[in-house]
Amino acid sequence: MRGKIITISSGKGGVGKTTVTANLGLGLALLGQRVICMDADIGLRNLDVMLGLENRIVYDIINVVEGRCTLPQALVRDKRLRTLRLLPAAQTRDKSAITEADMDRIAHQAAEIADYVIIDSPAGIEHGFRYAVKPADLVLIVTNPEVAAVRDADRVIGLLEADGHVPARLIINRLKPALVRRNEMLDANSVVDLLAIGLIGIVPEDVGILAAGNRGRPVVLDEKSVAGQVFRNIARRLQGEDVPFLPLKAPSFLKRLFGAY
Amino acid sequence: MRLLDWFRGRRSSGKEVAEQRLRLVLAHDRANISPGMLEILKDELIKVISRHLDVDPEKVEVKLTRDQHETRLVADIPLRPITRSRG
């Protein structure tokens, strides 16, 4: 049985697609699943640094498309979790180097040797978005609780609906519980209500995510991190488990005083 | 009261503003009609209906509303007080 292909998309840039891809990839690998993360952002390669695998890349997805190497040759194996592999984007090419048919073929080929293929979509709704969602069995839409990000997410949902019937779920990223409590930020309920789409995770703003990006060690690997717990829970929900949502507490006064909040 | 609200952090509900703006923006995005187009539509509606009824153009309201999956064009067109002229 071939694995499931999940595309992480958002419309708007900078909402945390790559962070989500890296953490869910590792989260599923932690559950013993064979995972291939594909960086579909040709020309703006990021997933490799998020995962801390940038030094071990030999080939990239365009080399596979052009037949210079096989798909397994291009995959970079994670040393921490050996069931996770990365198919890097090409950094010195652009999105026109790959077609929807290429992406579809490579993603399905990857799904033959993995339980999950997770595709990190480029921002925007043009060619890069279209080829990234083409092979998807499920699209996870990442948004932030902000007007512009929610608007773009709605546009993506509209395009997916117009384009066929690939199921989609929502991840709300960078929610600040303290601001929600003071009614200064959209809460998860309003965002879900506005977008009319099923929710699969709410990730609180977490300074640990910045540090994780610096080190190339995603928070999902940190057992003490709340954001890490959220990603581990989303991974379990993807596996079909019914996991209750975590209560989102605002950091305590002392933590706010001494921390970065 | 104001002071109490301030202490409770209720001074500005950024959440409500964001929600209202999003509701409007999404309704226009989904229906693919800009607020300016809606104004033009409103003027044309007034013109057409005025041919048959005594419309009060100042009070006409035409807007898009949206809940879950349904977007609706809602027109509220008050008529000027009618002097009954039967027969």
Coordinates of C-alpha atoms in Angstrom, one line a residue:
Chain A
M1 CA 0.0 0.0 0.0
R2 CA 1.4 3.4 -0.9
G3 CA 1.9 6.1 1.7
K4 CA -0.2 9.2 2.1
I5 CA 0.8 12.4 0.4
I6 CA 0.2 15.6 2.5
T7 CA 0.9 19.1 1.2
I8 CA 1.5 22.0 3.6
S9 CA 0.2 25.2 2.1
S10 CA -0.9 28.7 3.1
G11 CA -1.1 31.2 0.3
K12 CA 0.7 33.9 2.4
G13 CA 4.4 33.6 3.0
G14 CA 6.0 33.6 6.4
V15 CA 3.2 31.9 8.3
G16 CA 5.3 28.9 9.2
K17 CA 4.8 26.3 6.5
T18 CA 8.4 25.0 6.6
T19 CA 8.4 24.9 10.4
V20 CA 5.1 22.8 10.3
T21 CA 6.6 20.5 7.6
A22 CA 9.8 19.9 9.5
N23 CA 7.9 19.2 12.8
L24 CA 5.2 17.0 11.4
G25 CA 7.7 15.1 9.4
L26 CA 9.8 14.4 12.5
G27 CA 6.6 13.9 14.6
L28 CA 5.4 11.1 12.3
A29 CA 8.9 9.6 12.2
L30 CA 8.8 9.6 16.1
L31 CA 5.7 7.4 15.8
G32 CA 7.8 5.0 13.8
Q33 CA 6.5 6.0 10.4
R34 CA 8.7 6.1 7.3
V35 CA 8.5 9.8 6.2
I36 CA 9.8 11.6 3.1
C37 CA 9.8 15.4 3.4
M38 CA 9.8 17.1 0.0
D39 CA 10.9 20.8 -0.4
A40 CA 8.8 22.1 -3.3
D41 CA 10.1 25.6 -3.0
I42 CA 12.5 25.5 -5.9
G43 CA 14.9 28.4 -5.8
L44 CA 14.3 29.2 -2.1
R45 CA 15.4 26.1 -0.3
N46 CA 14.7 26.2 3.4
L47 CA 13.5 22.8 4.7
D48 CA 17.1 21.5 4.8
V49 CA 18.2 24.1 7.2
M50 CA 15.1 23.8 9.4
L51 CA 15.8 20.1 9.7
G52 CA 19.6 20.6 10.1
L53 CA 20.4 18.5 7.1
E54 CA 21.9 21.2 4.9
N55 CA 25.5 19.9 5.0
R56 CA 24.6 16.4 3.7
I57 CA 22.8 17.3 0.4
V58 CA 24.3 15.9 -2.8
Y59 CA 21.4 15.9 -5.2
D60 CA 18.1 17.7 -5.4
I61 CA 14.6 17.3 -6.8
I62 CA 15.5 18.9 -10.2
N63 CA 18.4 16.3 -10.6
V64 CA 15.7 13.6 -10.1
V65 CA 13.4 15.3 -12.6
E66 CA 16.2 15.5 -15.2
G67 CA 17.3 12.0 -14.6
R68 CA 20.7 12.8 -13.2
C69 CA 20.1 10.6 -10.2
T70 CA 17.4 8.3 -8.9
L71 CA 14.9 9.4 -6.2
P72 CA 16.5 7.2 -3.5
Q73 CA 20.0 8.6 -4.3
A74 CA 18.7 12.2 -3.8
L75 CA 17.1 11.5 -0.4
V76 CA 19.1 12.7 2.7
R77 CA 18.5 10.5 5.7
D78 CA 18.1 12.1 9.2
K79 CA 20.7 10.8 11.6
R80 CA 18.5 11.4 14.7
L81 CA 15.5 9.6 13.3
R82 CA 16.5 7.3 10.5
T83 CA 13.0 6.8 9.2
L84 CA 12.9 10.4 8.1
R85 CA 14.4 11.4 4.7
L86 CA 14.5 14.7 2.9
L87 CA 14.2 15.4 -0.8
P88 CA 15.8 18.9 -1.1
A89 CA 14.7 21.6 -3.5
A90 CA 17.2 23.0 -6.0
Q91 CA 18.6 26.3 -4.9
T92 CA 20.0 27.6 -8.1
R93 CA 16.9 26.9 -10.4
D94 CA 13.4 28.3 -10.4
K95 CA 9.9 26.8 -10.3
S96 CA 9.6 26.6 -14.1
A97 CA 12.1 23.7 -14.0
I98 CA 9.4 21.4 -12.7
T99 CA 5.9 20.6 -14.0
E100 CA 2.8 19.4 -12.3
A101 CA 3.3 16.0 -13.9
D102 CA 6.9 15.8 -12.7
M103 CA 5.8 16.6 -9.1
D104 CA 2.9 14.1 -9.3
R105 CA 5.2 11.4 -10.5
I106 CA 8.0 12.0 -8.0
A107 CA 5.6 12.3 -5.0
H108 CA 3.9 9.0 -5.9
Q109 CA 7.2 7.4 -6.4
A110 CA 8.2 8.6 -2.9
A111 CA 4.9 7.3 -1.5
E112 CA 5.9 3.8 -2.7
I113 CA 8.8 3.8 -0.3
A114 CA 7.3 5.8 2.6
D115 CA 4.2 5.8 4.8
Y116 CA 4.0 9.6 4.5
V117 CA 5.2 12.1 1.9
I118 CA 5.0 15.6 3.2
I119 CA 5.4 18.4 0.6
D120 CA 6.4 21.9 1.7
S121 CA 4.6 24.1 -0.8
P122 CA 6.0 27.5 -1.9
A123 CA 4.0 30.6 -0.9
G124 CA 1.6 32.1 -3.4
I125 CA -1.2 30.6 -5.5
E126 CA 0.7 30.3 -8.8
H127 CA 2.6 27.5 -10.5
G128 CA 4.5 26.4 -7.3
F129 CA 1.3 26.1 -5.3
R130 CA -0.4 24.2 -8.1
Y131 CA 2.3 21.6 -8.5
A132 CA 2.6 21.2 -4.8
V133 CA -1.1 20.4 -4.2
K134 CA -1.4 18.3 -7.4
P135 CA -0.4 14.9 -5.9
A136 CA -1.9 15.6 -2.4
D137 CA -4.3 13.2 -0.6
L138 CA -4.7 15.9 2.1
V139 CA -3.8 19.6 2.3
L140 CA -2.9 21.2 5.6
I141 CA -3.4 24.9 5.4
V142 CA -1.3 26.9 7.8
T143 CA -2.5 30.4 8.9
N144 CA -1.8 32.9 11.6
P145 CA -4.6 34.5 13.6
E146 CA -4.2 37.8 11.6
V147 CA -6.5 39.4 9.0
A148 CA -4.1 39.1 6.0
A149 CA -3.1 35.5 6.7
V150 CA -6.7 34.3 7.2
R151 CA -7.7 36.1 4.0
D152 CA -5.0 34.3 2.0
A153 CA -5.9 31.0 3.6
D154 CA -9.5 31.5 2.5
R155 CA -8.3 32.1 -1.1
V156 CA -6.4 28.8 -1.0
I157 CA -9.4 27.0 0.4
G158 CA -11.5 28.5 -2.4
L159 CA -9.0 27.3 -5.0
L160 CA -8.8 23.8 -3.6
E161 CA -12.6 23.6 -3.6
A162 CA -12.9 24.8 -7.1
D163 CA -10.2 22.4 -8.2
G164 CA -11.6 19.1 -7.1
H165 CA -12.2 17.5 -3.7
V166 CA -8.9 17.0 -1.9
P167 CA -9.7 17.2 1.8
A168 CA -8.1 20.1 3.7
R169 CA -7.5 20.8 7.4
L170 CA -6.4 23.9 9.2
I171 CA -3.4 24.6 11.4
I172 CA -3.4 27.9 13.3
N173 CA 0.2 28.9 14.0
R174 CA 1.6 31.6 16.2
L175 CA -1.4 32.0 18.4
K176 CA -0.6 34.1 21.4
P177 CA -2.8 33.0 24.3
A178 CA -2.1 36.1 26.4
L179 CA -3.4 38.3 23.5
V180 CA -6.4 36.1 22.9
R181 CA -7.3 36.3 26.6
R182 CA -7.3 40.1 26.4
N183 CA -9.4 40.0 23.2
E184 CA -6.6 41.5 21.2
M185 CA -6.1 38.6 18.8
L186 CA -8.4 36.4 16.8
D187 CA -9.0 33.2 18.7
A188 CA -9.1 29.8 17.1
N189 CA -12.9 29.6 17.1
S190 CA -13.3 32.8 15.1
V191 CA -10.7 31.7 12.6
V192 CA -12.3 28.2 12.1
D193 CA -15.7 29.9 11.9
L194 CA -14.6 32.4 9.3
L195 CA -12.8 29.7 7.1
A196 CA -15.4 27.0 7.6
I197 CA -12.8 24.2 7.6
G198 CA -11.8 21.5 10.1
L199 CA -9.1 22.3 12.6
I200 CA -6.2 19.8 13.2
G201 CA -3.9 21.9 15.4
I202 CA -3.3 25.2 17.2
V203 CA 0.4 26.0 17.7
P204 CA 1.1 28.7 20.3
E205 CA 3.8 31.3 19.7
D206 CA 6.9 29.8 21.1
V207 CA 10.4 31.3 21.4
G208 CA 11.7 27.8 21.2
I209 CA 10.7 27.7 17.5
L210 CA 13.2 30.4 16.7
A211 CA 16.0 28.7 18.7
A212 CA 15.0 25.4 17.0
G213 CA 15.4 27.1 13.6
N214 CA 18.8 28.4 14.6
R215 CA 20.0 25.0 15.6
G216 CA 18.3 22.9 13.0
R217 CA 16.6 20.9 15.7
P218 CA 12.8 21.2 15.4
V219 CA 10.8 21.7 18.7
V220 CA 9.0 18.4 18.2
L221 CA 12.2 16.7 19.4
D222 CA 12.1 18.7 22.6
E223 CA 10.0 16.8 25.1
K224 CA 9.5 19.8 27.3
S225 CA 8.3 22.2 24.6
V226 CA 4.5 22.9 24.5
A227 CA 4.8 23.6 20.7
G228 CA 6.6 20.3 20.4
Q229 CA 3.7 18.6 22.2
V230 CA 1.3 20.3 19.8
F231 CA 3.1 18.9 16.8
R232 CA 3.4 15.4 18.3
N233 CA -0.4 15.6 18.8
I234 CA -1.1 16.7 15.2
A235 CA 1.1 13.8 14.0
R236 CA -1.1 11.4 16.1
R237 CA -4.3 13.0 14.6
L238 CA -2.9 12.4 11.2
Q239 CA -2.5 8.8 12.2
G240 CA -6.2 8.7 12.8
E241 CA -6.0 9.0 16.6
D242 CA -8.6 11.1 18.4
V243 CA -6.3 13.4 20.5
P244 CA -7.9 16.2 22.6
F245 CA -6.7 19.8 22.0
L246 CA -4.2 21.1 24.6
P247 CA -5.5 23.9 26.8
L248 CA -3.6 27.0 25.8
K249 CA -2.3 28.8 28.8
A250 CA -0.8 32.2 28.6
P251 CA 2.7 32.3 30.1
S252 CA 2.7 33.3 33.7
F253 CA 3.5 36.9 34.8
L254 CA 7.0 35.9 36.0
K255 CA 7.7 34.1 32.7
R256 CA 6.5 37.1 30.8
L257 CA 8.7 39.3 32.9
F258 CA 11.8 37.3 32.4
G259 CA 11.0 35.6 29.1
A260 CA 10.7 37.1 25.7
Y261 CA 7.0 37.7 25.9
Chain B
M1 CA -15.9 51.9 34.4
R2 CA -13.4 52.9 31.8
L3 CA -10.6 52.5 34.3
L4 CA -11.8 49.1 35.3
D5 CA -11.9 48.0 31.6
W6 CA -8.4 49.3 31.2
F7 CA -7.2 47.2 34.2
R8 CA -9.0 44.2 32.7
G9 CA -7.4 44.8 29.4
R10 CA -10.7 45.4 27.6
R11 CA -9.8 48.8 26.2
S12 CA -9.8 47.8 22.6
S13 CA -11.1 44.7 21.1
G14 CA -8.7 44.1 18.3
K15 CA -10.3 40.7 18.0
E16 CA -13.7 42.1 17.1
V17 CA -12.3 44.6 14.6
A18 CA -10.3 41.9 12.9
E19 CA -13.3 39.6 12.8
Q20 CA -15.6 42.2 11.3
R21 CA -13.1 43.2 8.7
L22 CA -12.4 39.6 7.7
R23 CA -16.1 38.9 7.4
L24 CA -16.5 41.7 4.9
V25 CA -13.3 41.0 3.0
L26 CA -14.0 37.3 2.7
A27 CA -17.5 37.9 1.5
H28 CA -16.2 40.2 -1.3
D29 CA -13.3 37.9 -2.2
R30 CA -15.6 34.8 -2.4
A31 CA -18.3 36.6 -4.5
N32 CA -15.5 38.2 -6.6
I33 CA -17.1 41.7 -6.3
S34 CA -15.2 44.7 -5.0
P35 CA -16.7 47.2 -2.7
G36 CA -16.6 49.8 -5.5
M37 CA -18.5 47.4 -7.8
L38 CA -21.1 47.0 -5.1
E39 CA -21.6 50.8 -5.1
I40 CA -22.1 50.8 -8.8
L41 CA -24.6 47.9 -8.5
K42 CA -26.4 49.9 -5.8
D43 CA -26.8 53.0 -8.0
E44 CA -28.1 50.8 -10.8
L45 CA -30.6 49.1 -8.6
I46 CA -31.8 52.4 -7.3
K47 CA -32.3 53.6 -10.9
V48 CA -34.2 50.5 -12.0
I49 CA -36.5 50.4 -8.9
S50 CA -37.1 54.1 -9.0
R51 CA -38.8 53.6 -12.3
H52 CA -41.6 51.7 -10.5
L53 CA -41.4 52.8 -6.9
D54 CA -40.6 55.9 -4.9
V55 CA -37.3 54.9 -3.4
D56 CA -35.4 56.9 -0.8
P57 CA -31.8 56.7 -2.3
E58 CA -30.1 58.0 0.8
K59 CA -31.4 55.0 2.9
V60 CA -30.7 52.2 0.4
E61 CA -28.2 49.6 1.7
V62 CA -26.7 46.9 -0.5
K63 CA -24.2 44.6 1.1
L64 CA -22.7 41.1 1.0
T65 CA -23.1 38.9 4.0
R66 CA -21.4 35.6 4.6
D67 CA -21.9 32.7 7.0
Q68 CA -20.1 29.4 6.7
H69 CA -20.5 28.4 3.1
E70 CA -23.2 30.8 1.9
T71 CA -22.6 34.3 0.6
R72 CA -25.7 36.5 0.1
L73 CA -26.3 39.8 -1.5
V74 CA -28.7 41.7 0.8
A75 CA -30.5 44.9 -0.4
D76 CA -32.5 47.0 1.9
I77 CA -34.5 49.5 -0.1
P78 CA -36.8 51.7 1.9
L79 CA -39.6 53.5 0.1
R80 CA -40.7 57.1 0.7
P81 CA -43.8 57.4 2.8
I82 CA -46.7 56.3 0.6
T83 CA -49.7 58.5 0.2
R84 CA -52.5 56.1 -0.5
S85 CA -54.1 56.8 -3.8
R86 CA -56.6 54.0 -4.4
G87 CA -58.8 53.7 -7.3

